[in-house]
PDB file of C-alpha atoms in Angstrom:
ATOM      1  CA  MET X   1     -19.587 -24.433  -7.200  1.00  0.00           C
ATOM      2  CA  LYS X   2     -16.482 -24.390  -9.012  1.00  0.00           C
ATOM      3  CA  ALA X   3     -13.511 -23.221  -6.993  1.00  0.00           C
ATOM      4  CA  LYS X   4     -11.452 -20.230  -8.297  1.00  0.00           C
ATOM      5  CA  MET X   5      -7.970 -21.260  -9.508  1.00  0.00           C
ATOM      6  CA  LYS X   6      -5.095 -19.498  -7.806  1.00  0.00           C
ATOM      7  CA  PRO X   7      -2.881 -17.640 -10.444  1.00  0.00           C
ATOM      8  CA  LYS X   8       0.874 -18.832 -10.427  1.00  0.00           C
ATOM      9  CA  PRO X   9       3.019 -16.126  -8.630  1.00  0.00           C
ATOM     10  CA  GLU X  10       4.979 -15.192 -11.550  1.00  0.00           C
ATOM     11  CA  ASN X  11       1.904 -14.200 -13.391  1.00  0.00           C
ATOM     12  CA  ALA X  12      -0.122 -12.755 -10.882  1.00  0.00           C
ATOM     13  CA  ILE X  13       0.102  -9.352  -9.172  1.00  0.00           C
ATOM     14  CA  THR X  14       1.055 -10.354  -5.654  1.00  0.00           C
ATOM     15  CA  ILE X  15       0.011  -8.289  -2.627  1.00  0.00           C
ATOM     16  CA  ALA X  16       1.451  -9.419   0.639  1.00  0.00           C
ATOM     17  CA  VAL X  17      -0.346  -8.270   3.641  1.00  0.00           C
ATOM     18  CA  SER X  18       0.514  -8.713   7.344  1.00  0.00           C
ATOM     19  CA  SER X  19      -2.273 -10.140   9.575  1.00  0.00           C
ATOM     20  CA  ARG X  20      -1.988  -7.170  11.703  1.00  0.00           C
ATOM     21  CA  VAL X  21      -2.996  -4.723   8.906  1.00  0.00           C
ATOM     22  CA  LEU X  22      -5.621  -6.919   7.488  1.00  0.00           C
ATOM     23  CA  PHE X  23      -7.225  -7.341  10.739  1.00  0.00           C
ATOM     24  CA  ASN X  24      -7.472  -5.331  13.969  1.00  0.00           C
ATOM     25  CA  MET X  25      -5.217  -7.420  16.365  1.00  0.00           C
ATOM     26  CA  GLU X  26      -4.362  -4.493  18.712  1.00  0.00           C
ATOM     27  CA  LYS X  27      -5.679  -6.274  21.753  1.00  0.00           C
ATOM     28  CA  GLU X  28      -3.655  -9.422  20.987  1.00  0.00           C
ATOM     29  CA  GLN X  29      -0.532  -7.102  20.099  1.00  0.00           C
ATOM     30  CA  GLN X  30      -0.825  -5.826  23.617  1.00  0.00           C
ATOM     31  CA  ILE X  31      -0.863  -9.154  25.304  1.00  0.00           C
ATOM     32  CA  TYR X  32       2.232 -10.083  23.262  1.00  0.00           C
ATOM     33  CA  GLU X  33       4.103  -7.168  24.189  1.00  0.00           C
ATOM     34  CA  GLN X  34       3.231  -7.189  27.849  1.00  0.00           C
ATOM     35  CA  GLN X  35       2.862 -10.885  28.671  1.00  0.00           C
ATOM     36  CA  GLY X  36       5.092 -12.532  26.141  1.00  0.00           C
ATOM     37  CA  MET X  37       4.560 -15.223  23.345  1.00  0.00           C
ATOM     38  CA  GLU X  38       3.242 -18.085  25.381  1.00  0.00           C
ATOM     39  CA  GLU X  39       0.413 -15.925  26.907  1.00  0.00           C
ATOM     40  CA  TYR X  40      -0.320 -14.659  23.271  1.00  0.00           C
ATOM     41  CA  ILE X  41      -0.581 -18.231  21.770  1.00  0.00           C
ATOM     42  CA  LYS X  42      -2.751 -19.307  24.870  1.00  0.00           C
ATOM     43  CA  TYR X  43      -5.201 -16.451  24.295  1.00  0.00           C
ATOM     44  CA  GLN X  44      -5.347 -16.971  20.444  1.00  0.00           C
ATOM     45  CA  VAL X  45      -6.085 -20.597  20.980  1.00  0.00           C
ATOM     46  CA  GLU X  46      -8.710 -19.980  23.508  1.00  0.00           C
ATOM     47  CA  HIS X  47     -10.588 -17.430  21.068  1.00  0.00           C
ATOM     48  CA  GLU X  48      -9.805 -19.125  17.780  1.00  0.00           C
ATOM     49  CA  THR X  49     -13.543 -19.325  16.991  1.00  0.00           C
ATOM     50  CA  GLU X  50     -13.897 -15.489  17.554  1.00  0.00           C
ATOM     51  CA  PRO X  51     -13.197 -13.712  14.247  1.00  0.00           C
ATOM     52  CA  PHE X  52     -11.064 -10.477  14.104  1.00  0.00           C
ATOM     53  CA  SER X  53     -12.695  -7.260  13.161  1.00  0.00           C
ATOM     54  CA  PRO X  54     -11.397  -5.565   9.727  1.00  0.00           C
ATOM     55  CA  GLY X  55      -8.220  -3.693   9.973  1.00  0.00           C
ATOM     56  CA  PRO X  56      -6.753  -0.796   7.697  1.00  0.00           C
ATOM     57  CA  ALA X  57      -5.872  -3.146   4.649  1.00  0.00           C
ATOM     58  CA  PHE X  58      -9.406  -4.848   4.685  1.00  0.00           C
ATOM     59  CA  SER X  59     -11.197  -2.523   2.262  1.00  0.00           C
ATOM     60  CA  PHE X  60      -8.458  -2.465   0.056  1.00  0.00           C
ATOM     61  CA  VAL X  61      -8.053  -6.187  -0.403  1.00  0.00           C
ATOM     62  CA  LYS X  62     -12.145  -6.317  -0.760  1.00  0.00           C
ATOM     63  CA  ALA X  63     -11.577  -3.738  -3.764  1.00  0.00           C
ATOM     64  CA  LEU X  64      -8.763  -6.219  -5.176  1.00  0.00           C
ATOM     65  CA  GLU X  65     -11.155  -8.967  -5.271  1.00  0.00           C
ATOM     66  CA  ALA X  66     -13.947  -6.781  -7.021  1.00  0.00           C
ATOM     67  CA  VAL X  67     -11.230  -6.043  -9.740  1.00  0.00           C
ATOM     68  CA  ASN X  68     -10.485  -9.808  -9.955  1.00  0.00           C
ATOM     69  CA  THR X  69     -14.411 -10.450 -10.556  1.00  0.00           C
ATOM     70  CA  ARG X  70     -14.438  -8.187 -13.424  1.00  0.00           C
ATOM     71  CA  LEU X  71     -11.020  -9.260 -14.912  1.00  0.00           C
ATOM     72  CA  ARG X  72     -12.350 -13.001 -14.750  1.00  0.00           C
ATOM     73  CA  GLU X  73     -15.511 -11.882 -16.594  1.00  0.00           C
ATOM     74  CA  LEU X  74     -13.460 -10.487 -19.420  1.00  0.00           C
ATOM     75  CA  TYR X  75     -10.511 -12.649 -19.584  1.00  0.00           C
ATOM     76  CA  PRO X  76     -11.637 -16.128 -18.238  1.00  0.00           C
ATOM     77  CA  GLU X  77      -8.250 -17.904 -19.068  1.00  0.00           C
ATOM     78  CA  SER X  78      -5.943 -15.094 -17.736  1.00  0.00           C
ATOM     79  CA  GLU X  79      -3.915 -15.419 -14.674  1.00  0.00           C
ATOM     80  CA  GLU X  80      -3.198 -11.869 -14.529  1.00  0.00           C
ATOM     81  CA  LEU X  81      -5.042 -11.200 -11.509  1.00  0.00           C
ATOM     82  CA  PHE X  82      -4.322  -9.824  -7.929  1.00  0.00           C
ATOM     83  CA  ASP X  83      -3.333 -12.590  -5.621  1.00  0.00           C
ATOM     84  CA  VAL X  84      -3.279 -11.706  -1.852  1.00  0.00           C
ATOM     85  CA  VAL X  85      -0.871 -13.564   0.347  1.00  0.00           C
ATOM     86  CA  LEU X  86      -1.446 -13.495   4.165  1.00  0.00           C
ATOM     87  CA  MET X  87       2.228 -12.728   5.389  1.00  0.00           C
ATOM     88  CA  THR X  88       2.746 -13.054   9.255  1.00  0.00           C
ATOM     89  CA  ASN X  89       5.377 -13.738  11.653  1.00  0.00           C
ATOM     90  CA  ASN X  90       2.916 -15.408  13.754  1.00  0.00           C
ATOM     91  CA  HIS X  91       3.235 -19.166  15.073  1.00  0.00           C
ATOM     92  CA  ALA X  92       1.242 -21.743  13.215  1.00  0.00           C
ATOM     93  CA  TYR X  93      -0.885 -22.240  16.250  1.00  0.00           C
ATOM     94  CA  VAL X  94      -2.668 -18.671  15.615  1.00  0.00           C
ATOM     95  CA  GLY X  95      -3.388 -20.174  12.009  1.00  0.00           C
ATOM     96  CA  LEU X  96      -6.724 -21.400  12.692  1.00  0.00           C
ATOM     97  CA  ARG X  97      -8.118 -18.155  14.085  1.00  0.00           C
ATOM     98  CA  LEU X  98      -6.825 -16.367  10.955  1.00  0.00           C
ATOM     99  CA  ILE X  99      -8.355 -19.079   8.764  1.00  0.00           C
ATOM    100  CA  ASN X 100     -11.784 -18.725  10.623  1.00  0.00           C
ATOM    101  CA  THR X 101     -11.483 -14.884  10.365  1.00  0.00           C
ATOM    102  CA  ILE X 102     -10.958 -15.195   6.452  1.00  0.00           C
ATOM    103  CA  ASN X 103     -13.844 -17.569   6.081  1.00  0.00           C
ATOM    104  CA  HIS X 104     -16.237 -15.409   8.204  1.00  0.00           C
ATOM    105  CA  HIS X 105     -15.518 -12.348   6.151  1.00  0.00           C
ATOM    106  CA  GLN X 106     -15.626 -14.299   2.936  1.00  0.00           C
ATOM    107  CA  LEU X 107     -12.104 -13.236   1.748  1.00  0.00           C
ATOM    108  CA  PHE X 108     -10.420 -15.195  -1.085  1.00  0.00           C
ATOM    109  CA  ILE X 109      -7.109 -15.815   0.438  1.00  0.00           C
ATOM    110  CA  GLU X 110      -5.559 -19.156  -0.071  1.00  0.00           C
ATOM    111  CA  ARG X 111      -1.779 -18.312   0.423  1.00  0.00           C
ATOM    112  CA  PHE X 112      -0.366 -18.057   3.793  1.00  0.00           C
ATOM    113  CA  CYS X 113       3.038 -17.738   5.038  1.00  0.00           C
ATOM    114  CA  MET X 114       3.532 -18.057   8.921  1.00  0.00           C
ATOM    115  CA  THR X 115       7.097 -17.509   9.449  1.00  0.00           C
ATOM    116  CA  GLY X 116       7.066 -18.188  13.359  1.00  0.00           C
ATOM    117  CA  GLY X 117       9.142 -15.061  14.113  1.00  0.00           C
ATOM    118  CA  ASN X 118      11.511 -15.069  10.982  1.00  0.00           C
ATOM    119  CA  SER X 119      11.940 -12.171   8.586  1.00  0.00           C
ATOM    120  CA  PRO X 120       9.567 -12.600   5.681  1.00  0.00           C
ATOM    121  CA  ILE X 121      11.904 -10.868   3.159  1.00  0.00           C
ATOM    122  CA  GLY X 122      12.937 -14.307   1.464  1.00  0.00           C
ATOM    123  CA  TYR X 123       9.363 -15.377   1.072  1.00  0.00           C
ATOM    124  CA  LEU X 124       8.305 -11.923  -0.362  1.00  0.00           C
ATOM    125  CA  LYS X 125      10.948 -12.391  -3.086  1.00  0.00           C
ATOM    126  CA  ALA X 126       9.942 -16.071  -3.757  1.00  0.00           C
ATOM    127  CA  TYR X 127       6.476 -14.826  -4.233  1.00  0.00           C
ATOM    128  CA  HIS X 128       7.506 -12.256  -6.764  1.00  0.00           C
ATOM    129  CA  THR X 129       5.623  -9.524  -4.441  1.00  0.00           C
ATOM    130  CA  ASN X 130       4.365  -6.499  -6.039  1.00  0.00           C
ATOM    131  CA  LEU X 131       3.401  -4.668  -2.814  1.00  0.00           C
ATOM    132  CA  TYR X 132       4.008  -5.483   0.862  1.00  0.00           C
ATOM    133  CA  LEU X 133       1.877  -3.963   3.601  1.00  0.00           C
ATOM    134  CA  SER X 134       2.746  -4.347   7.270  1.00  0.00           C
ATOM    135  CA  ALA X 135       2.350  -2.767  10.525  1.00  0.00           C
ATOM    136  CA  ASP X 136       6.159  -3.204  11.490  1.00  0.00           C
ATOM    137  CA  PRO X 137       8.332  -0.534  10.091  1.00  0.00           C
ATOM    138  CA  VAL X 138      11.269  -2.389  10.354  1.00  0.00           C
ATOM    139  CA  LYS X 139      10.107  -5.103   8.073  1.00  0.00           C
ATOM    140  CA  VAL X 140       8.803  -2.438   5.697  1.00  0.00           C
ATOM    141  CA  ARG X 141      12.427  -0.722   5.440  1.00  0.00           C
ATOM    142  CA  GLU X 142      13.916  -4.305   4.987  1.00  0.00           C
ATOM    143  CA  ALA X 143      11.591  -4.972   2.015  1.00  0.00           C
ATOM    144  CA  LEU X 144      12.257  -1.435   0.541  1.00  0.00           C
ATOM    145  CA  GLU X 145      15.938  -2.050   0.746  1.00  0.00           C
ATOM    146  CA  GLU X 146      15.534  -5.460  -1.178  1.00  0.00           C
ATOM    147  CA  GLY X 147      13.718  -3.265  -3.992  1.00  0.00           C
ATOM    148  CA  ILE X 148      10.196  -4.549  -2.960  1.00  0.00           C
ATOM    149  CA  ALA X 149       7.393  -1.959  -2.738  1.00  0.00           C
ATOM    150  CA  ALA X 150       6.244  -1.629   0.739  1.00  0.00           C
ATOM    151  CA  ALA X 151       4.455   0.677   3.155  1.00  0.00           C
ATOM    152  CA  THR X 152       3.820   0.820   6.950  1.00  0.00           C
ATOM    153  CA  MET X 153       0.111   0.755   7.782  1.00  0.00           C
ATOM    154  CA  PHE X 154      -1.522   2.086  11.098  1.00  0.00           C
ATOM    155  CA  THR X 155      -4.768   0.939  12.858  1.00  0.00           C
ATOM    156  CA  GLN X 156      -6.627   4.161  12.536  1.00  0.00           C
ATOM    157  CA  GLU X 157      -9.556   5.666  14.926  1.00  0.00           C
ATOM    158  CA  LYS X 158     -11.740   6.217  11.907  1.00  0.00           C
ATOM    159  CA  MET X 159     -12.120   5.016   8.313  1.00  0.00           C
ATOM    160  CA  LYS X 160     -14.312   6.401   5.802  1.00  0.00           C
ATOM    161  CA  GLU X 161     -16.658   4.369   3.554  1.00  0.00           C
ATOM    162  CA  VAL X 162     -15.036   3.491   0.197  1.00  0.00           C
ATOM    163  CA  SER X 163     -16.229   2.180  -2.951  1.00  0.00           C
ATOM    164  CA  GLU X 164     -16.864  -1.588  -3.186  1.00  0.00           C
ATOM    165  CA  THR X 165     -16.836  -1.622  -7.098  1.00  0.00           C
ATOM    166  CA  GLN X 166     -13.764   0.623  -7.899  1.00  0.00           C
ATOM    167  CA  LEU X 167     -10.266   0.269  -6.527  1.00  0.00           C
ATOM    168  CA  ARG X 168      -8.912   3.766  -5.676  1.00  0.00           C
ATOM    169  CA  VAL X 169      -5.136   4.209  -5.213  1.00  0.00           C
ATOM    170  CA  ALA X 170      -3.607   7.654  -4.343  1.00  0.00           C
ATOM    171  CA  PHE X 171       0.122   8.336  -4.454  1.00  0.00           C
ATOM    172  CA  ASP X 172       2.385  11.096  -3.334  1.00  0.00           C
ATOM    173  CA  GLY X 173       4.988  11.949  -5.959  1.00  0.00           C
ATOM    174  CA  ASP X 174       8.618  12.647  -4.584  1.00  0.00           C
ATOM    175  CA  ALA X 175      10.132   9.747  -2.821  1.00  0.00           C
ATOM    176  CA  VAL X 176       7.013   7.490  -3.656  1.00  0.00           C
ATOM    177  CA  LEU X 177       6.415   7.522  -7.308  1.00  0.00           C
ATOM    178  CA  PHE X 178       9.579   9.284  -8.096  1.00  0.00           C
ATOM    179  CA  SER X 179      13.220   9.159  -6.442  1.00  0.00           C
ATOM    180  CA  ASP X 180      13.804  11.910  -3.750  1.00  0.00           C
ATOM    181  CA  GLU X 181      16.180  13.953  -6.004  1.00  0.00           C
ATOM    182  CA  SER X 182      14.062  16.948  -5.975  1.00  0.00           C
ATOM    183  CA  GLU X 183      13.279  16.718  -2.381  1.00  0.00           C
ATOM    184  CA  ARG X 184      17.023  16.692  -1.605  1.00  0.00           C
ATOM    185  CA  ILE X 185      17.542  20.056  -3.304  1.00  0.00           C
ATOM    186  CA  TYR X 186      14.562  21.475  -1.344  1.00  0.00           C
ATOM    187  CA  LYS X 187      15.906  20.231   1.944  1.00  0.00           C
ATOM    188  CA  ALA X 188      19.340  21.467   1.269  1.00  0.00           C
ATOM    189  CA  HIS X 189      18.635  24.670  -0.656  1.00  0.00           C
ATOM    190  CA  GLY X 190      14.978  25.922   0.245  1.00  0.00           C
ATOM    191  CA  LEU X 191      12.076  26.228  -2.139  1.00  0.00           C
ATOM    192  CA  ASP X 192      13.307  28.916  -4.556  1.00  0.00           C
ATOM    193  CA  LYS X 193      16.383  26.897  -5.587  1.00  0.00           C
ATOM    194  CA  PHE X 194      13.865  23.772  -5.645  1.00  0.00           C
ATOM    195  CA  PHE X 195      11.690  25.757  -8.351  1.00  0.00           C
ATOM    196  CA  GLU X 196      14.809  26.869 -10.145  1.00  0.00           C
ATOM    197  CA  HIS X 197      15.879  23.147 -10.447  1.00  0.00           C
ATOM    198  CA  GLU X 198      12.744  21.853 -11.599  1.00  0.00           C
ATOM    199  CA  LYS X 199      12.473  24.477 -14.100  1.00  0.00           C
ATOM    200  CA  ALA X 200      15.963  23.583 -15.477  1.00  0.00           C
ATOM    201  CA  HIS X 201      15.357  20.078 -15.528  1.00  0.00           C
ATOM    202  CA  GLU X 202      11.718  19.951 -16.541  1.00  0.00           C
ATOM    203  CA  ASN X 203      12.470  17.760 -19.661  1.00  0.00           C
ATOM    204  CA  LYS X 204      14.911  15.295 -17.544  1.00  0.00           C
ATOM    205  CA  PRO X 205      12.753  12.634 -16.108  1.00  0.00           C
ATOM    206  CA  LEU X 206      13.024  11.983 -12.519  1.00  0.00           C
ATOM    207  CA  ASP X 207      14.426   8.602 -11.264  1.00  0.00           C
ATOM    208  CA  HIS X 208      11.867   6.052 -10.114  1.00  0.00           C
ATOM    209  CA  GLY X 209      10.823   5.784  -6.523  1.00  0.00           C
ATOM    210  CA  PRO X 210       9.959   2.596  -4.585  1.00  0.00           C
ATOM    211  CA  LEU X 211       6.216   2.570  -5.817  1.00  0.00           C
ATOM    212  CA  LYS X 212       6.550   3.214  -9.361  1.00  0.00           C
ATOM    213  CA  GLY X 213       6.429  -0.655 -10.079  1.00  0.00           C
ATOM    214  CA  PHE X 214       2.977  -0.836  -8.281  1.00  0.00           C
ATOM    215  CA  LEU X 215       1.435   1.909 -10.334  1.00  0.00           C
ATOM    216  CA  GLU X 216       2.979   0.209 -13.413  1.00  0.00           C
ATOM    217  CA  VAL X 217       1.138  -3.075 -12.733  1.00  0.00           C
ATOM    218  CA  LEU X 218      -2.203  -1.048 -12.211  1.00  0.00           C
ATOM    219  CA  GLY X 219      -1.676   0.614 -15.317  1.00  0.00           C
ATOM    220  CA  LYS X 220      -1.182  -2.734 -17.096  1.00  0.00           C
ATOM    221  CA  LEU X 221      -4.612  -3.987 -15.608  1.00  0.00           C
ATOM    222  CA  GLN X 222      -6.387  -0.798 -16.523  1.00  0.00           C
ATOM    223  CA  LYS X 223      -5.198  -1.371 -20.118  1.00  0.00           C
ATOM    224  CA  LYS X 224      -7.086  -4.705 -20.093  1.00  0.00           C
ATOM    225  CA  PHE X 225     -10.429  -3.169 -19.397  1.00  0.00           C
ATOM    226  CA  TYR X 226      -9.535  -0.187 -21.780  1.00  0.00           C
ATOM    227  CA  ASP X 227      -8.981  -2.960 -24.621  1.00  0.00           C
ATOM    228  CA  LYS X 228     -12.531  -3.988 -24.106  1.00  0.00           C
ATOM    229  CA  GLY X 229     -13.935  -0.528 -24.281  1.00  0.00           C
ATOM    230  CA  GLN X 230     -14.427  -0.060 -20.642  1.00  0.00           C
ATOM    231  CA  ARG X 231     -12.225   3.237 -20.022  1.00  0.00           C
ATOM    232  CA  MET X 232     -15.353   4.948 -18.604  1.00  0.00           C
ATOM    233  CA  ASP X 233     -16.324   1.888 -16.306  1.00  0.00           C
ATOM    234  CA  CYS X 234     -12.679   0.845 -15.248  1.00  0.00           C
ATOM    235  CA  PRO X 235     -12.628  -0.562 -11.655  1.00  0.00           C
ATOM    236  CA  ILE X 236      -9.186   0.770 -11.108  1.00  0.00           C
ATOM    237  CA  ARG X 237      -8.633   4.638 -10.635  1.00  0.00           C
ATOM    238  CA  THR X 238      -5.276   6.150  -9.798  1.00  0.00           C
ATOM    239  CA  TYR X 239      -4.433   9.601  -8.181  1.00  0.00           C
ATOM    240  CA  LEU X 240      -1.313  11.588  -7.751  1.00  0.00           C
ATOM    241  CA  VAL X 241      -1.601  13.752  -4.712  1.00  0.00           C
ATOM    242  CA  THR X 242       1.509  15.900  -4.402  1.00  0.00           C
ATOM    243  CA  ALA X 243       2.368  19.035  -2.461  1.00  0.00           C
ATOM    244  CA  ARG X 244       4.072  20.330  -5.741  1.00  0.00           C
ATOM    245  CA  SER X 245       2.564  23.256  -7.429  1.00  0.00           C
ATOM    246  CA  ALA X 246       1.278  22.837 -10.979  1.00  0.00           C
ATOM    247  CA  ALA X 247       2.882  25.923 -12.683  1.00  0.00           C
ATOM    248  CA  SER X 248       6.351  25.876 -11.084  1.00  0.00           C
ATOM    249  CA  SER X 249       6.933  22.155 -10.535  1.00  0.00           C
ATOM    250  CA  GLY X 250       4.064  20.088 -12.085  1.00  0.00           C
ATOM    251  CA  THR X 251       5.570  19.945 -15.540  1.00  0.00           C
ATOM    252  CA  ARG X 252       8.320  17.562 -14.769  1.00  0.00           C
ATOM    253  CA  ALA X 253       6.112  15.255 -12.418  1.00  0.00           C
ATOM    254  CA  LEU X 254       3.852  14.751 -15.484  1.00  0.00           C
ATOM    255  CA  LYS X 255       6.548  14.482 -18.256  1.00  0.00           C
ATOM    256  CA  THR X 256       8.137  11.647 -16.001  1.00  0.00           C
ATOM    257  CA  LEU X 257       5.102   9.763 -15.914  1.00  0.00           C
ATOM    258  CA  ARG X 258       4.678  10.245 -19.601  1.00  0.00           C
ATOM    259  CA  SER X 259       8.379   9.127 -20.280  1.00  0.00           C
ATOM    260  CA  TRP X 260       7.582   5.906 -18.388  1.00  0.00           C
ATOM    261  CA  GLY X 261       4.447   5.354 -20.592  1.00  0.00           C
ATOM    262  CA  LEU X 262       2.235   5.656 -17.442  1.00  0.00           C
ATOM    263  CA  GLU X 263      -1.062   7.263 -17.168  1.00  0.00           C
ATOM    264  CA  ILE X 264      -2.425   8.625 -14.000  1.00  0.00           C
ATOM    265  CA  ASP X 265      -6.166   9.324 -13.821  1.00  0.00           C
ATOM    266  CA  GLU X 266      -6.280  12.411 -11.701  1.00  0.00           C
ATOM    267  CA  ALA X 267      -3.370  14.659 -10.675  1.00  0.00           C
ATOM    268  CA  LEU X 268      -3.743  17.034  -7.916  1.00  0.00           C
ATOM    269  CA  PHE X 269      -1.072  19.572  -7.305  1.00  0.00           C
ATOM    270  CA  LEU X 270      -1.717  21.154  -3.862  1.00  0.00           C
ATOM    271  CA  ALA X 271       1.193  23.699  -3.716  1.00  0.00           C
ATOM    272  CA  GLY X 272       1.847  23.022  -0.111  1.00  0.00           C
ATOM    273  CA  ALA X 273      -2.050  22.874   1.010  1.00  0.00           C
ATOM    274  CA  PRO X 274      -2.818  19.879   3.442  1.00  0.00           C
ATOM    275  CA  LYS X 275      -3.659  16.744   1.652  1.00  0.00           C
ATOM    276  CA  GLY X 276      -6.352  15.580   4.127  1.00  0.00           C
ATOM    277  CA  PRO X 277      -9.465  17.407   2.773  1.00  0.00           C
ATOM    278  CA  MET X 278      -8.701  16.424  -0.946  1.00  0.00           C
ATOM    279  CA  LEU X 279      -8.130  12.778   0.062  1.00  0.00           C
ATOM    280  CA  GLU X 280     -11.534  12.912   1.895  1.00  0.00           C
ATOM    281  CA  LYS X 281     -13.176  13.703  -1.472  1.00  0.00           C
ATOM    282  CA  ILE X 282     -11.329  11.170  -3.371  1.00  0.00           C
ATOM    283  CA  ARG X 283     -12.102   8.323  -0.872  1.00  0.00           C
ATOM    284  CA  PRO X 284      -9.136   6.066  -1.736  1.00  0.00           C
ATOM    285  CA  HIS X 285      -8.695   2.712  -0.407  1.00  0.00           C
ATOM    286  CA  ILE X 286      -4.885   3.420   0.287  1.00  0.00           C
ATOM    287  CA  PHE X 287      -2.810   6.519   0.002  1.00  0.00           C
ATOM    288  CA  PHE X 288       0.994   6.127   0.005  1.00  0.00           C
ATOM    289  CA  ASP X 289       3.146   9.127   1.370  1.00  0.00           C
ATOM    290  CA  ASP X 290       6.806   9.411   2.556  1.00  0.00           C
ATOM    291  CA  GLN X 291       5.985  11.885   5.349  1.00  0.00           C
ATOM    292  CA  MET X 292       4.348  11.062   8.670  1.00  0.00           C
ATOM    293  CA  PHE X 293       3.016  14.663   8.509  1.00  0.00           C
ATOM    294  CA  HIS X 294       0.634  14.060   5.562  1.00  0.00           C
ATOM    295  CA  VAL X 295      -0.029  10.456   6.556  1.00  0.00           C
ATOM    296  CA  GLU X 296      -1.430  11.552  10.026  1.00  0.00           C
ATOM    297  CA  GLY X 297      -3.236  14.660   8.303  1.00  0.00           C
ATOM    298  CA  ALA X 298      -4.964  12.166   6.008  1.00  0.00           C
ATOM    299  CA  ALA X 299      -5.690   9.408   8.671  1.00  0.00           C
ATOM    300  CA  GLU X 300      -7.272  12.078  11.044  1.00  0.00           C
ATOM    301  CA  MET X 301      -9.834  12.747   8.202  1.00  0.00           C
ATOM    302  CA  GLY X 302     -10.560   9.002   7.743  1.00  0.00           C
ATOM    303  CA  THR X 303      -8.338   8.169   4.797  1.00  0.00           C
ATOM    304  CA  VAL X 304      -6.305   4.810   5.070  1.00  0.00           C
ATOM    305  CA  ALA X 305      -2.797   6.446   4.889  1.00  0.00           C
ATOM    306  CA  CYS X 306       0.524   4.449   4.619  1.00  0.00           C
ATOM    307  CA  HIS X 307       3.941   5.531   5.308  1.00  0.00           C
ATOM    308  CA  VAL X 308       6.821   4.791   2.769  1.00  0.00           C
ATOM    309  CA  PRO X 309       9.791   5.057   4.891  1.00  0.00           C
ATOM    310  CA  TYR X 310      11.990   5.921   1.951  1.00  0.00           C
ATOM    311  CA  GLY X 311      14.432   8.986   0.978  1.00  0.00           C
ATOM    312  CA  ILE X 312      15.789  12.120   2.683  1.00  0.00           C
ATOM    313  CA  ALA X 313      12.645  12.874   4.688  1.00  0.00           C
ATOM    314  CA  GLN X 314      13.353   9.913   7.059  1.00  0.00           C
ATOM    315  CA  ARG X 315      15.082  11.384   9.960  1.00  0.00           C
ATOM    316  CA  VAL X 316      14.863   8.325  12.063  1.00  0.00           C
ATOM    317  CA  PRO X 317      17.851   5.832  12.723  1.00  0.00           C
ATOM    318  CA  LYS X 318      17.300   2.261  11.376  1.00  0.00           C
ATOM    319  CA  LYS X 319      17.490   0.348  14.544  1.00  0.00           C
ATOM    320  CA  GLY X 320      14.722   0.661  16.970  1.00  0.00           C
ATOM    321  CA  ILE X 321      12.210   2.454  14.853  1.00  0.00           C
ATOM    322  CA  LYS X 322       9.045   3.362  16.711  1.00  0.00           C
ATOM    323  CA  ASP X 323       5.675   2.726  15.135  1.00  0.00           C
ATOM    324  CA  LYS X 324       4.896   6.473  15.018  1.00  0.00           C
ATOM    325  CA  GLU X 325       7.897   7.628  12.806  1.00  0.00           C
ATOM    326  CA  ILE X 326       8.527  11.141  12.846  1.00  0.00           C
ATOM    327  CA  SER X 327       9.935  12.811   9.738  1.00  0.00           C
ATOM    328  CA  SER X 328      10.757  16.422   8.978  1.00  0.00           C
ATOM    329  CA  ALA X 329       8.552  19.453   7.773  1.00  0.00           C
ATOM    330  CA  PRO X 330       5.953  18.973   5.393  1.00  0.00           C
ATOM    331  CA  LYS X 331       6.722  18.986   1.592  1.00  0.00           C
TER     332      LYS X 331
END
C-alpha cells in the first residue's frame, strides 16, 4: 500500500494535540503527581504494550482524518490537509507506548514532539500551528498570548457519539470568535447598556478573537468542497452557539462574520438559555467557550467542550491555575 505523504507544515492546517487529550492518561497522571517522574516513566515502560483508551480529542482527530480522505479524493496533489502533531512534554521513554497506541487505534499521526518537560510554545510556532489542544491551562494561556489559537480540554465522564463522516465544530461568539469588547460593556454596565452599545455599533465589525483564524481555515477547506459542487455533502460543518439574543445583539455578530468574508453554517442565538441542550442536538466533535459555566454545562450532557481562557471573563490569576478554572457568571 502506498504511504500517504505528509504535507509540509506551511501548507497544512496543523492541529497540535497533547497526549493527555488525545488519550485517557488519568491513571498515569496520578502516578506522576503522587509518586514523581521516575515512577511514572517506570510504569509507562512496564505497560508500553497496553494501548491507552481514547481521550476527549480522539473523535475530533478521527473526524479530521475523514475530511482528509475526502480532500485527497478531490484534490490528489494538494497539501492543504489537516496535519495532526502529537505535542507532549513527556520523556522520550514514553514514546513507545504512544506509538503503539496510535498504531492500535489506526490513527495517522507521524509528527511527534516530545519536549521532556520543556514548554512546547517554540515548537508550536515552528509547525505553523492553527490550533493547540491541551489539558494544561497554563500552556494554553501561553499559546494564546503568542497568538496561537488554543483551548483547554478536560477528561469527561460521558461523551456522546458523534458523526464519523462530518466534522462538526461549534464556537461561542464573544471572546472566542470575536474580541471581548462587548462582554466588557456587559460586565461593567449591565445588560441594557450592552444592548444599547450593540445597537449603536451594529455596523462596526467586532475585532477578532483567538479562534477566528481556525474558523477561517475551516472555511477555506469548505470552499474546496463547494467548488466541486459538494456544498450539500460537505464533510465540515460550523456552528455559532451564543448566549446573545438574535433581535437585540445578533445583527452585529452576523455582520462581523460577513465583513471577514466568513460563512458559518448554523447560528444559534440562545438569549441566555443554557447551551447544553442545543449542543446535544448538534453533536459537535468540539465546542469552544470562554466561560467554564458553559463548558461544564455542555460537558455534563456529553458534548466535548473546551475552555478558551481569554478575555474579561477570566478571573483567575495567571500563576498556579487549577485545572478547573472558575469564571464569572454566564453570558
